[in-house]
CSV table of C-alpha atoms and ligand atoms in Angstrom, one decimal:
chain,number,residue,atom,x,y,z
A,1,MET,CA,-25.0,13.5,12.4
A,2,ALA,CA,-21.5,11.8,11.5
A,3,PHE,CA,-21.0,11.0,7.9
A,4,VAL,CA,-18.2,8.3,7.6
A,5,VAL,CA,-16.7,6.3,5.6
A,6,LYS,CA,-15.3,2.7,7.2
A,7,LYS,CA,-13.3,0.4,5.0
A,8,PHE,CA,-12.4,-3.3,6.3
A,9,GLY,CA,-10.0,-5.4,4.9
A,10,GLY,CA,-10.4,-9.2,4.6
A,11,SER,CA,-9.3,-10.3,7.8
A,12,SER,CA,-12.2,-8.6,9.1
A,13,VAL,CA,-14.6,-10.4,7.2
A,14,ALA,CA,-13.0,-13.5,6.7
A,15,THR,CA,-15.9,-15.7,8.5
A,16,PRO,CA,-19.7,-15.3,8.7
A,17,GLU,CA,-19.2,-14.7,12.2
A,18,LYS,CA,-16.8,-12.0,11.8
A,19,ILE,CA,-19.2,-10.4,9.4
A,20,TYR,CA,-21.7,-10.3,12.0
A,21,HIS,CA,-19.5,-9.0,14.7
A,22,LEU,CA,-18.6,-6.1,12.0
A,23,VAL,CA,-22.1,-5.3,11.8
A,24,ASP,CA,-23.3,-5.5,15.1
A,25,ARG,CA,-20.2,-3.0,16.0
A,26,VAL,CA,-21.1,-0.6,13.5
A,27,LEU,CA,-24.8,-0.4,14.4
A,28,GLY,CA,-24.0,-0.6,17.9
A,29,GLU,CA,-22.2,2.8,17.3
A,30,LYS,CA,-24.5,4.6,14.9
A,31,LYS,CA,-27.1,7.2,15.5
A,32,PRO,CA,-30.2,7.4,13.8
A,33,ASP,CA,-29.5,9.8,10.9
A,34,ASP,CA,-25.5,8.9,10.6
A,35,LYS,CA,-24.5,8.2,7.0
A,36,ILE,CA,-22.5,5.5,6.9
A,37,VAL,CA,-20.6,3.8,3.3
A,38,ILE,CA,-18.7,0.6,3.9
A,39,VAL,CA,-15.9,-0.6,1.6
A,40,VAL,CA,-15.0,-4.1,2.2
A,41,SER,CA,-12.1,-6.3,0.9
A,42,ALA,CA,-12.6,-10.2,-0.2
A,43,MET,CA,-12.9,-12.3,2.5
A,44,GLY,CA,-9.7,-13.4,4.3
A,45,ASP,CA,-6.7,-15.0,1.7
A,46,THR,CA,-10.0,-15.0,-1.5
A,47,THR,CA,-7.3,-12.8,-3.2
A,48,ASP,CA,-4.7,-14.8,-2.8
A,49,ASP,CA,-6.6,-17.9,-3.3
A,50,LEU,CA,-7.5,-16.4,-7.2
A,51,LEU,CA,-4.0,-15.9,-8.4
A,52,THR,CA,-3.1,-19.1,-7.0
A,53,LEU,CA,-6.0,-20.5,-9.2
A,54,ALA,CA,-5.2,-18.1,-12.0
A,55,GLY,CA,-1.7,-20.1,-12.0
A,56,ARG,CA,-3.2,-23.2,-12.4
A,57,ILE,CA,-4.6,-22.3,-16.0
A,58,THR,CA,-1.5,-20.0,-17.3
A,59,ASP,CA,1.4,-17.8,-15.6
A,60,HIS,CA,0.9,-15.3,-18.2
A,61,MET,CA,-3.0,-14.5,-17.5
A,62,PRO,CA,-3.9,-11.5,-19.6
A,63,LYS,CA,-4.2,-8.8,-16.8
A,64,ARG,CA,-7.6,-7.8,-18.0
A,65,GLU,CA,-8.6,-11.3,-17.5
A,66,MET,CA,-6.7,-11.2,-14.2
A,67,ASP,CA,-8.8,-8.6,-13.3
A,68,MET,CA,-12.3,-9.6,-14.1
A,69,LEU,CA,-11.4,-12.8,-12.0
A,70,LEU,CA,-9.5,-10.8,-8.8
A,71,SER,CA,-12.8,-8.6,-8.6
A,72,THR,CA,-15.1,-11.4,-8.2
A,73,GLY,CA,-13.4,-11.9,-4.1
A,74,GLU,CA,-14.9,-8.5,-3.3
A,75,GLN,CA,-18.3,-9.0,-5.1
A,76,ILE,CA,-19.1,-11.8,-2.8
A,77,SER,CA,-18.3,-9.8,0.7
A,78,ILE,CA,-20.4,-7.0,-0.2
A,79,ALA,CA,-23.7,-9.4,-1.0
A,80,LEU,CA,-22.9,-10.7,2.3
A,81,LEU,CA,-22.4,-8.2,3.9
A,82,ALA,CA,-25.3,-5.6,3.0
A,83,SER,CA,-27.9,-9.2,3.5
A,84,ALA,CA,-26.0,-9.2,7.3
A,85,PHE,CA,-27.4,-5.7,7.9
A,86,MET,CA,-30.9,-6.2,6.4
A,87,GLU,CA,-31.1,-9.4,8.5
A,88,ARG,CA,-30.3,-7.3,11.8
A,89,GLY,CA,-33.2,-4.9,10.4
A,90,GLN,CA,-31.1,-2.0,8.8
A,91,LYS,CA,-31.8,-0.9,5.4
A,92,ALA,CA,-28.6,-2.0,3.3
A,93,ILE,CA,-27.7,-2.1,-0.4
A,94,SER,CA,-24.3,-3.2,-2.2
A,95,PHE,CA,-22.5,-2.0,-5.2
A,96,THR,CA,-19.8,-3.2,-7.4
A,97,GLY,CA,-17.0,-0.2,-8.1
A,98,PHE,CA,-18.8,0.2,-11.6
A,99,GLN,CA,-22.0,1.1,-9.5
A,100,ALA,CA,-20.5,3.3,-6.8
A,101,GLY,CA,-18.9,5.1,-9.9
A,102,ILE,CA,-15.4,4.2,-9.3
A,103,ARG,CA,-13.9,5.4,-12.8
A,104,THR,CA,-9.9,4.2,-13.4
A,105,ASN,CA,-7.6,4.3,-16.4
A,106,ALA,CA,-7.2,1.0,-18.1
A,107,ASN,CA,-3.7,-0.1,-16.3
A,108,HIS,CA,-5.1,-3.2,-15.5
A,109,THR,CA,-3.9,-4.6,-12.3
A,110,LYS,CA,-3.0,-1.6,-11.0
A,111,ALA,CA,-5.2,1.1,-12.1
A,112,GLY,CA,-5.5,4.4,-11.0
A,113,ILE,CA,-9.0,6.4,-9.8
A,114,MET,CA,-9.5,8.7,-12.2
A,115,GLU,CA,-12.8,10.4,-10.8
A,116,VAL,CA,-15.6,9.0,-8.1
A,117,LYS,CA,-19.1,9.7,-9.3
A,118,ALA,CA,-20.8,8.8,-6.2
A,119,ASP,CA,-24.5,10.3,-7.1
A,120,ARG,CA,-25.7,7.1,-6.5
A,121,VAL,CA,-24.0,6.0,-3.2
A,122,MET,CA,-25.5,9.7,-2.3
A,123,LYS,CA,-28.9,8.6,-3.2
A,124,ALA,CA,-28.9,5.6,-1.3
A,125,LEU,CA,-27.7,7.2,1.4
A,126,ASP,CA,-30.4,9.4,1.2
A,127,GLU,CA,-32.9,7.0,1.4
A,128,GLY,CA,-31.6,5.2,4.7
A,129,ASN,CA,-29.7,2.5,3.5
A,130,VAL,CA,-25.8,1.7,5.0
A,131,VAL,CA,-23.8,1.7,1.5
A,132,ILE,CA,-21.7,-1.2,0.7
A,133,VAL,CA,-19.0,-1.0,-1.7
A,134,ALA,CA,-16.6,-3.5,-3.3
A,135,GLY,CA,-13.1,-2.4,-2.4
A,136,PHE,CA,-10.3,-2.7,-4.8
A,137,GLN,CA,-12.3,-2.8,-8.3
A,138,GLY,CA,-13.1,0.1,-10.7
A,139,ILE,CA,-14.4,0.3,-14.3
A,140,THR,CA,-12.7,2.1,-17.2
A,141,ASP,CA,-14.5,4.4,-19.8
A,142,GLU,CA,-14.9,1.5,-22.1
A,143,GLY,CA,-16.9,-0.4,-19.4
A,144,ASP,CA,-14.3,-2.8,-18.3
A,145,ILE,CA,-13.5,-3.7,-14.9
A,146,THR,CA,-10.3,-3.0,-13.2
A,147,THR,CA,-8.3,-3.7,-9.7
A,148,LEU,CA,-6.4,-1.1,-8.4
A,149,GLY,CA,-3.5,-2.7,-7.1
A,150,ARG,CA,-2.6,-5.2,-3.9
A,151,GLY,CA,-4.6,-3.1,-0.8
A,152,GLY,CA,-6.4,-1.3,-3.3
A,153,SER,CA,-9.4,-1.5,-1.0
A,154,ASP,CA,-7.6,1.1,1.2
A,155,THR,CA,-7.8,3.5,-1.7
A,156,THR,CA,-11.3,3.0,-2.6
A,157,ALA,CA,-12.3,3.8,0.6
A,158,VAL,CA,-10.2,7.5,0.6
A,159,ALA,CA,-11.5,7.6,-2.5
A,160,VAL,CA,-15.1,7.1,-1.8
A,161,ALA,CA,-14.9,9.7,1.4
A,162,ALA,CA,-13.5,12.3,-1.0
A,163,GLY,CA,-15.8,11.9,-3.2
A,164,LEU,CA,-18.5,11.9,-0.9
A,165,LYS,CA,-17.0,15.0,1.3
A,166,ALA,CA,-17.7,12.7,4.2
A,167,ASP,CA,-15.9,13.7,7.7
A,168,ILE,CA,-13.5,11.1,7.7
A,169,CYS,CA,-12.4,8.0,6.4
A,170,GLU,CA,-11.8,5.0,9.0
A,171,ILE,CA,-9.6,2.0,8.0
A,172,TYR,CA,-10.5,-0.9,9.8
A,173,THR,CA,-7.4,-3.8,10.5
A,174,ASP,CA,-5.9,-6.3,12.8
A,175,VAL,CA,-3.4,-3.9,14.3
A,176,ASP,CA,-4.8,-0.8,16.2
A,177,GLY,CA,-3.0,1.7,14.5
A,178,VAL,CA,0.0,2.7,12.5
A,179,TYR,CA,3.6,1.6,14.4
A,180,THR,CA,7.1,2.5,14.3
A,181,ALA,CA,7.5,-0.9,12.8
A,182,ASP,CA,5.7,-3.7,11.8
A,183,PRO,CA,4.2,-4.8,15.4
A,184,ARG,CA,4.7,-8.2,13.8
A,185,VAL,CA,8.1,-8.2,13.2
A,186,VAL,CA,9.2,-5.7,16.3
A,187,PRO,CA,6.6,-6.8,18.9
A,188,ASN,CA,7.6,-3.4,20.9
A,189,ALA,CA,7.1,-1.1,18.2
A,190,ILE,CA,5.2,1.9,19.3
A,191,LYS,CA,2.1,3.2,18.3
A,192,LEU,CA,2.1,6.8,16.8
A,193,LYS,CA,-1.0,8.8,17.5
A,194,GLU,CA,-0.8,10.9,14.5
A,195,ILE,CA,1.3,10.9,11.1
A,196,THR,CA,1.3,13.1,8.3
A,197,PHE,CA,0.2,12.3,4.8
A,198,GLY,CA,3.9,12.7,3.8
A,199,GLU,CA,5.6,10.4,6.3
A,200,MET,CA,3.1,8.0,5.9
A,201,LEU,CA,3.2,7.7,2.2
A,202,GLU,CA,6.7,6.9,2.4
A,203,LEU,CA,6.3,4.3,5.2
A,204,ALA,CA,3.8,2.8,2.7
A,205,ARG,CA,5.8,3.0,-0.2
A,206,LEU,CA,8.4,1.6,1.5
A,207,GLY,CA,6.8,-1.5,2.5
A,208,ALA,CA,4.7,-0.7,5.6
A,209,GLY,CA,1.8,-2.8,4.2
A,210,VAL,CA,-0.9,-1.4,6.6
A,211,MET,CA,-1.9,1.2,4.1
A,212,GLN,CA,-1.6,1.0,0.2
A,213,PRO,CA,0.6,3.9,-0.7
A,214,ARG,CA,-2.2,5.4,-3.2
A,215,ALA,CA,-4.8,5.7,-0.5
A,216,VAL,CA,-2.3,8.0,1.3
A,217,GLU,CA,-1.6,9.7,-1.8
A,218,TYR,CA,-5.5,10.4,-2.5
A,219,GLY,CA,-5.7,11.5,1.0
A,220,GLU,CA,-3.3,14.2,0.9
A,221,LEU,CA,-4.5,15.4,-2.5
A,222,THR,CA,-8.3,15.5,-1.4
A,223,GLY,CA,-7.3,16.4,2.0
A,224,THR,CA,-9.5,13.4,3.5
A,225,ASP,CA,-8.1,12.4,7.0
A,226,ILE,CA,-8.0,8.8,7.8
A,227,HIS,CA,-8.3,7.1,10.8
A,228,VAL,CA,-6.1,3.7,11.1
A,229,ARG,CA,-8.0,1.4,13.8
A,230,SER,CA,-8.7,-2.0,15.1
A,231,THR,CA,-11.8,-4.0,13.8
A,232,PHE,CA,-11.2,-6.1,17.0
A,233,ASN,CA,-11.3,-3.6,19.6
A,234,ARG,CA,-12.3,0.1,20.4
A,235,VAL,CA,-8.9,2.1,21.1
A,236,GLU,CA,-8.3,5.3,19.4
A,237,GLY,CA,-6.1,4.6,16.3
A,238,THR,CA,-3.7,6.7,14.7
A,239,ILE,CA,-4.4,9.8,12.5
A,240,ILE,CA,-2.8,10.9,9.2
A,241,ARG,CA,-3.3,14.2,8.4
A,242,GLY,CA,-1.6,17.0,7.0
A,243,GLU,CA,0.2,18.5,10.3
A,244,TYR,CA,0.4,17.2,13.8
A,245,THR,CA,-1.9,18.9,16.1
A,246,MET,CA,0.0,17.6,19.2
A,247,MET,CA,3.6,18.5,20.3
A,248,GLU,CA,4.5,14.9,21.5
A,249,GLU,CA,4.1,13.6,18.2
A,250,LYS,CA,6.9,16.1,16.7
A,251,LYS,CA,9.4,14.5,18.9
A,252,PHE,CA,10.5,11.4,17.0
A,253,ILE,CA,13.6,12.2,14.5
A,254,ILE,CA,12.2,9.5,12.6
A,255,ARG,CA,8.7,7.7,12.5
A,256,GLY,CA,9.2,4.6,11.1
A,257,VAL,CA,11.3,1.8,10.0
A,258,ALA,CA,10.1,-0.3,6.9
A,259,SER,CA,10.9,-3.0,4.9
A,260,ASP,CA,10.1,-4.6,1.7
A,261,SER,CA,11.1,-8.2,0.3
A,262,ASN,CA,8.8,-7.7,-2.8
A,263,VAL,CA,12.1,-6.3,-4.3
A,264,ALA,CA,14.3,-7.4,-7.2
A,265,LYS,CA,17.6,-5.9,-8.0
A,266,ILE,CA,18.3,-5.2,-11.7
A,267,THR,CA,21.4,-4.8,-13.0
A,268,VAL,CA,22.1,-3.6,-16.3
A,269,ARG,CA,25.7,-4.6,-17.7
A,270,GLY,CA,28.2,-3.0,-19.7
A,271,VAL,CA,26.0,-0.4,-21.2
A,272,PRO,CA,27.7,2.4,-23.8
A,273,ASP,CA,28.9,5.3,-21.8
A,274,VAL,CA,27.1,7.8,-24.4
A,275,PRO,CA,24.1,10.3,-23.7
A,276,GLY,CA,20.3,9.2,-23.8
A,277,VAL,CA,21.1,5.3,-22.8
A,278,ALA,CA,18.9,5.8,-19.1
A,279,TYR,CA,16.7,7.6,-20.9
A,280,ARG,CA,15.9,4.7,-23.3
A,281,ILE,CA,16.2,2.2,-20.5
A,282,PHE,CA,13.8,3.8,-18.3
A,283,ASN,CA,11.5,5.4,-20.6
A,284,GLY,CA,10.7,2.0,-21.7
A,285,LEU,CA,9.8,0.5,-18.3
A,286,ALA,CA,7.8,3.8,-17.7
A,287,GLN,CA,5.8,2.7,-21.0
A,288,GLU,CA,5.1,-0.3,-18.8
A,289,ASN,CA,3.9,1.1,-16.1
A,290,ILE,CA,6.9,-0.5,-14.2
A,291,ALA,CA,7.8,1.9,-11.3
A,292,VAL,CA,11.4,1.9,-10.5
A,293,ASP,CA,12.9,2.4,-7.1
A,294,MET,CA,16.7,3.0,-6.0
A,295,ILE,CA,18.8,3.8,-9.3
A,296,VAL,CA,22.4,3.9,-9.1
A,297,GLN,CA,24.8,4.0,-12.2
A,298,SER,CA,28.4,3.0,-11.5
A,299,THR,CA,31.5,2.5,-13.8
A,300,SER,CA,32.2,-0.8,-14.9
A,301,ALA,CA,35.5,-2.8,-15.2
A,302,VAL,CA,34.9,-2.0,-18.9
A,303,LYS,CA,36.3,1.2,-20.0
A,304,GLU,CA,33.3,3.3,-21.8
A,305,LYS,CA,30.8,1.4,-20.2
A,306,ASN,CA,28.9,1.8,-17.0
A,307,ASP,CA,26.8,-0.9,-15.4
A,308,ILE,CA,23.0,0.6,-14.2
A,309,VAL,CA,21.6,-1.0,-10.8
A,310,PHE,CA,17.8,-0.4,-10.0
A,311,THR,CA,15.0,-2.1,-8.2
A,312,VAL,CA,11.5,-3.2,-9.0
A,313,THR,CA,8.6,-4.8,-7.4
A,314,LYS,CA,9.0,-8.7,-8.0
A,315,THR,CA,5.8,-8.8,-9.6
A,316,ASP,CA,7.3,-6.3,-11.8
A,317,MET,CA,10.3,-8.5,-12.7
A,318,ALA,CA,9.1,-10.8,-15.6
A,319,ASP,CA,7.9,-7.6,-17.5
A,320,THR,CA,11.3,-5.7,-16.6
A,321,VAL,CA,13.4,-8.3,-18.1
A,322,GLY,CA,11.2,-8.3,-20.9
A,323,VAL,CA,11.5,-4.7,-21.8
A,324,LEU,CA,15.1,-5.0,-21.2
A,325,GLU,CA,16.0,-7.8,-23.5
A,326,GLN,CA,14.0,-5.8,-26.5
A,327,LEU,CA,16.2,-3.1,-25.7
A,328,LYS,CA,19.4,-4.8,-25.7
A,329,ASN,CA,20.2,-4.6,-29.2
A,330,GLU,CA,19.3,-1.5,-30.0
A,331,ILE,CA,21.3,0.0,-26.9
A,332,GLY,CA,24.1,-2.4,-26.9
A,333,PHE,CA,24.8,-3.4,-23.4
A,334,ALA,CA,26.4,-6.7,-22.6
A,335,ARG,CA,23.5,-8.9,-20.0
A,336,VAL,CA,20.8,-8.0,-17.5
A,337,ASP,CA,21.4,-9.7,-13.8
A,338,VAL,CA,18.3,-10.5,-11.8
A,339,GLU,CA,19.1,-10.7,-8.1
A,340,ALA,CA,15.0,-11.8,-6.0
A,341,ASN,CA,16.9,-12.9,-2.8
A,342,VAL,CA,17.0,-9.0,-1.5
A,343,ALA,CA,15.2,-6.8,0.8
A,344,LYS,CA,15.1,-3.2,1.4
A,345,VAL,CA,15.2,-1.7,5.0
A,346,SER,CA,14.3,1.9,5.5
A,347,ILE,CA,13.8,4.6,7.8
A,348,VAL,CA,11.4,7.7,7.4
A,349,GLY,CA,10.8,10.7,9.2
A,350,ALA,CA,10.7,14.5,8.4
A,351,GLY,CA,12.9,15.4,11.2
A,352,MET,CA,15.8,13.9,9.8
A,353,LEU,CA,15.8,16.7,7.7
A,354,GLY,CA,17.4,19.0,10.2
A,355,ASN,CA,19.4,16.1,11.7
A,356,PRO,CA,22.9,15.5,10.3
A,357,GLY,CA,24.0,11.5,11.3
A,358,VAL,CA,20.8,9.7,10.7
A,359,ALA,CA,22.8,8.2,7.9
A,360,ALA,CA,25.4,7.1,9.9
A,361,ARG,CA,23.2,5.5,12.7
A,362,MET,CA,21.6,3.6,10.9
A,363,PHE,CA,24.3,2.1,8.9
A,364,GLY,CA,26.2,1.5,12.7
A,365,ALA,CA,23.0,-0.2,13.3
A,366,LEU,CA,23.4,-2.3,10.6
A,367,ALA,CA,27.2,-2.8,10.9
A,368,SER,CA,26.3,-3.8,14.8
A,369,GLU,CA,24.7,-6.7,13.5
A,370,ASN,CA,27.2,-7.7,10.6
A,371,ILE,CA,24.5,-6.9,7.8
A,372,ASN,CA,26.0,-5.7,4.8
A,373,LEU,CA,24.6,-3.2,2.7
A,374,ASP,CA,24.0,-3.6,-1.2
A,375,VAL,CA,22.6,-0.6,-2.9
A,376,ILE,CA,21.8,2.8,-0.8
A,377,SER,CA,19.4,5.6,-1.7
A,378,THR,CA,17.8,8.4,0.5
A,379,SER,CA,15.2,11.1,0.1
A,380,GLU,CA,14.6,14.4,1.5
A,381,ILE,CA,12.4,12.0,4.4
A,382,THR,CA,13.9,8.8,4.1
A,383,ILE,CA,17.5,6.4,3.5
A,384,SER,CA,17.0,2.8,2.5
A,385,CYS,CA,19.5,0.2,2.0
A,386,LEU,CA,19.1,-2.7,-0.1
A,387,ILE,CA,20.4,-5.8,2.3
A,388,ALA,CA,20.3,-10.0,1.7
A,389,LYS,CA,16.6,-11.0,2.6
A,390,GLU,CA,17.7,-13.4,5.0
A,391,ASP,CA,18.8,-10.5,7.0
A,392,GLU,CA,15.4,-8.2,7.0
A,393,LYS,CA,13.8,-8.8,10.2
A,394,LYS,CA,17.4,-8.6,12.2
A,395,ALA,CA,17.7,-5.7,9.9
A,396,VAL,CA,14.3,-4.0,10.9
A,397,ASN,CA,15.2,-4.9,14.7
A,398,VAL,CA,18.4,-3.6,14.9
A,399,VAL,CA,17.6,-0.5,13.4
A,400,HIS,CA,14.5,0.3,15.5
A,401,ARG,CA,16.4,-0.5,18.9
A,402,PHE,CA,18.9,2.5,17.7
A,403,PHE,CA,16.3,4.9,16.8
A,404,PHE,CA,13.6,4.2,19.5
A,405,PRO,CA,15.6,3.0,22.5
A,406,ASN,CA,13.9,1.8,25.8
A,407,GLU,CA,10.3,2.8,24.4
A,408,GLU,CA,7.7,0.5,25.8
A,409,LYS,CA,4.7,-0.4,23.9
B,501,LIG,P1,-6.3,-5.6,5.7
B,501,LIG,O1,-6.5,-6.9,5.6
B,501,LIG,O2,-6.8,-5.1,7.0
B,501,LIG,O3,-5.8,-4.2,4.9
B,501,LIG,P2,-3.2,-5.4,6.2
B,501,LIG,O4,-2.6,-7.0,6.3
B,501,LIG,O5,-3.3,-4.9,4.5
B,501,LIG,O6,-4.7,-5.2,6.3
B,501,LIG,O7,-2.5,-4.7,7.1
B,501,LIG,C1,-2.3,-4.8,8.3
B,501,LIG,C2,-1.3,-5.3,8.5
B,501,LIG,O8,0.0,-4.4,8.6
B,501,LIG,C3,-1.1,-5.3,10.0
B,501,LIG,O9,-1.0,-6.8,10.4
B,501,LIG,C4,0.7,-5.7,10.2
B,501,LIG,O10,1.3,-6.6,10.3
B,501,LIG,C5,1.1,-4.8,9.0
B,501,LIG,N1,1.9,-3.9,9.0
B,501,LIG,C6,3.0,-3.0,8.4
B,501,LIG,N2,3.7,-2.4,9.1
B,501,LIG,C7,2.6,-1.5,9.6
B,501,LIG,C8,3.1,-0.7,10.7
B,501,LIG,N3,4.1,0.2,10.7
B,501,LIG,N4,2.3,-0.4,11.9
B,501,LIG,C9,0.8,-1.2,11.6
B,501,LIG,N5,0.9,-2.1,11.1
B,501,LIG,C10,2.0,-2.5,10.2
B,502,LIG,N1,-8.7,-8.1,-1.8
B,502,LIG,C1,-7.2,-7.2,-2.4
B,502,LIG,C2,-5.8,-7.8,-1.7
B,502,LIG,O1,-6.1,-8.7,-1.2
B,502,LIG,C3,-7.9,-5.8,-1.9
B,502,LIG,C4,-7.4,-5.5,-0.5
B,502,LIG,O2,-7.6,-6.2,0.3
B,502,LIG,O3,-7.4,-4.6,-0.4
B,502,LIG,O4,-4.8,-7.3,-2.3
B,503,LIG,MG1,-4.6,-3.9,3.5
C-alpha cells in the first residue's frame, strides 16, 4: 500500500478539462488500498485575480480581510476536484484548511503552520475516500482564516504529509523537476535527479519559485522527502531529501542559479554611529514580521554617520518604509531611499565550501556582460549580487553558462 500526498498547482487545475486529466491520472495509478490525499491550489490565475479585485476596493486591505478573500480560490478547486472524483465513481471528500486541522499562527497573509491535526483526514482515508485538502490556508486558535504566503500550497502539502506520516509528498507542477536554473529563463538548464533540503531551501529562498521555501524547511524538519514532478508527463522528477544517494549528483560545485526581482533595496542614510541603532531598526522591522536580507553597513560621507543598506521583498516595501518613518526622529537618521528596480542573482551549492574562487568566477561571469554589481552578500553555500532589474535575464544566463558549460538538457 502506498500512502502519498500529491499537490497540484494552479496550472494543473486551471480548467475543467485539466481537472479531469488530473483525476484520471490519479485513478489510473491508484492501487485499491492506496491512501491518497490531494492538496490543491486555486485554479489558474485566481489568486492574482483576487488580488487585483482587492486593489479595486482599496490599496490598504486589512490583512485579515485579505486572507478571507484569497482563501476562497482554493475552496473552489477542492469542491470541483472532489466532485470530479465522485463523477468517476471514486469516493472523495474535500476539506478546507480548518477542516483538515491546519492550525497556524495569526500572522495574516504569511502565516506559519504550528500543527496539523490530521485525525479527520485520516478517518476519511480509512473510510476509502480520496481526500482533497485546500492548500494555502489554515486557521488560528481564534478561528480566523489565514493564508500561508504565495506558493503556500506547497507548504500545506508537506505539512499534511508530515502530519499523516505519508511515505512521500509529490509536488506536481508545470515543469518536470528542479533545474539548475528556471528553465523558462535558461532553456538549457539541467534537471537535477536529487537535491538536498539545505540547497533547495537556499534556491527557493533566493527566487527559484518552483517550491515555497517554508515547504522545504518543513520537509527538512520532519524528514519528509519531496518529489517535484510534472502534471503533464510521467517522467521521474527531482527528489528533495536529506542526503544525496547518487554519487553523480554530488559532482556539481554549485547546484543552481536563482534570481529574484521581487526585491527592493532600502538605504537608511546618515544613521548615527552609536551602539544600539542597528538593533532598533531591525527589531522594529522584525516586530512587523518583515524579513530582511543582504544587510550592509558602510561609512557615509558625513562624519560619525553610517548608511545601512538592506533588501526586503517588494510586498514588504511599504510596511518597511512605514516602520522606518516611525523610527526616524527617535534614531535621528537623515532619510530613507527606496530602489525597486533591482534584482538579486544568486548561486547556491554546498560544493563551494571547499572550492576557493567560486565568487571570483561569478563576478567574472557578470563582468563579461558588463553587468554592474551593487550589494554583494554571501552565506556558507550561497553568493548573491544585487544588480539592475533590466540585467536579470542576461545575468542568470551568463552565470549559468560559466558554471555549467557545455551541459545539454
Ligand atoms: P505551481 O502553480 O504548480 O505551484 P509554480 O509556478 O509555483 O507552479 O512553480 C513552477 C515554476 O517554477 C516553473 O514553471 C518554473 O518557471 C519556475 N522555476 C523557477 N526556478 C526553477 C527551477 N530552478 N527549476 C524548475 N522550475 C523553476
Ligand atoms: N494560490 C496560492 C498562490 O497563488 C497558493 C499556491 O498556489 O500555492 O500563491
Ligand atoms: Mg507554486
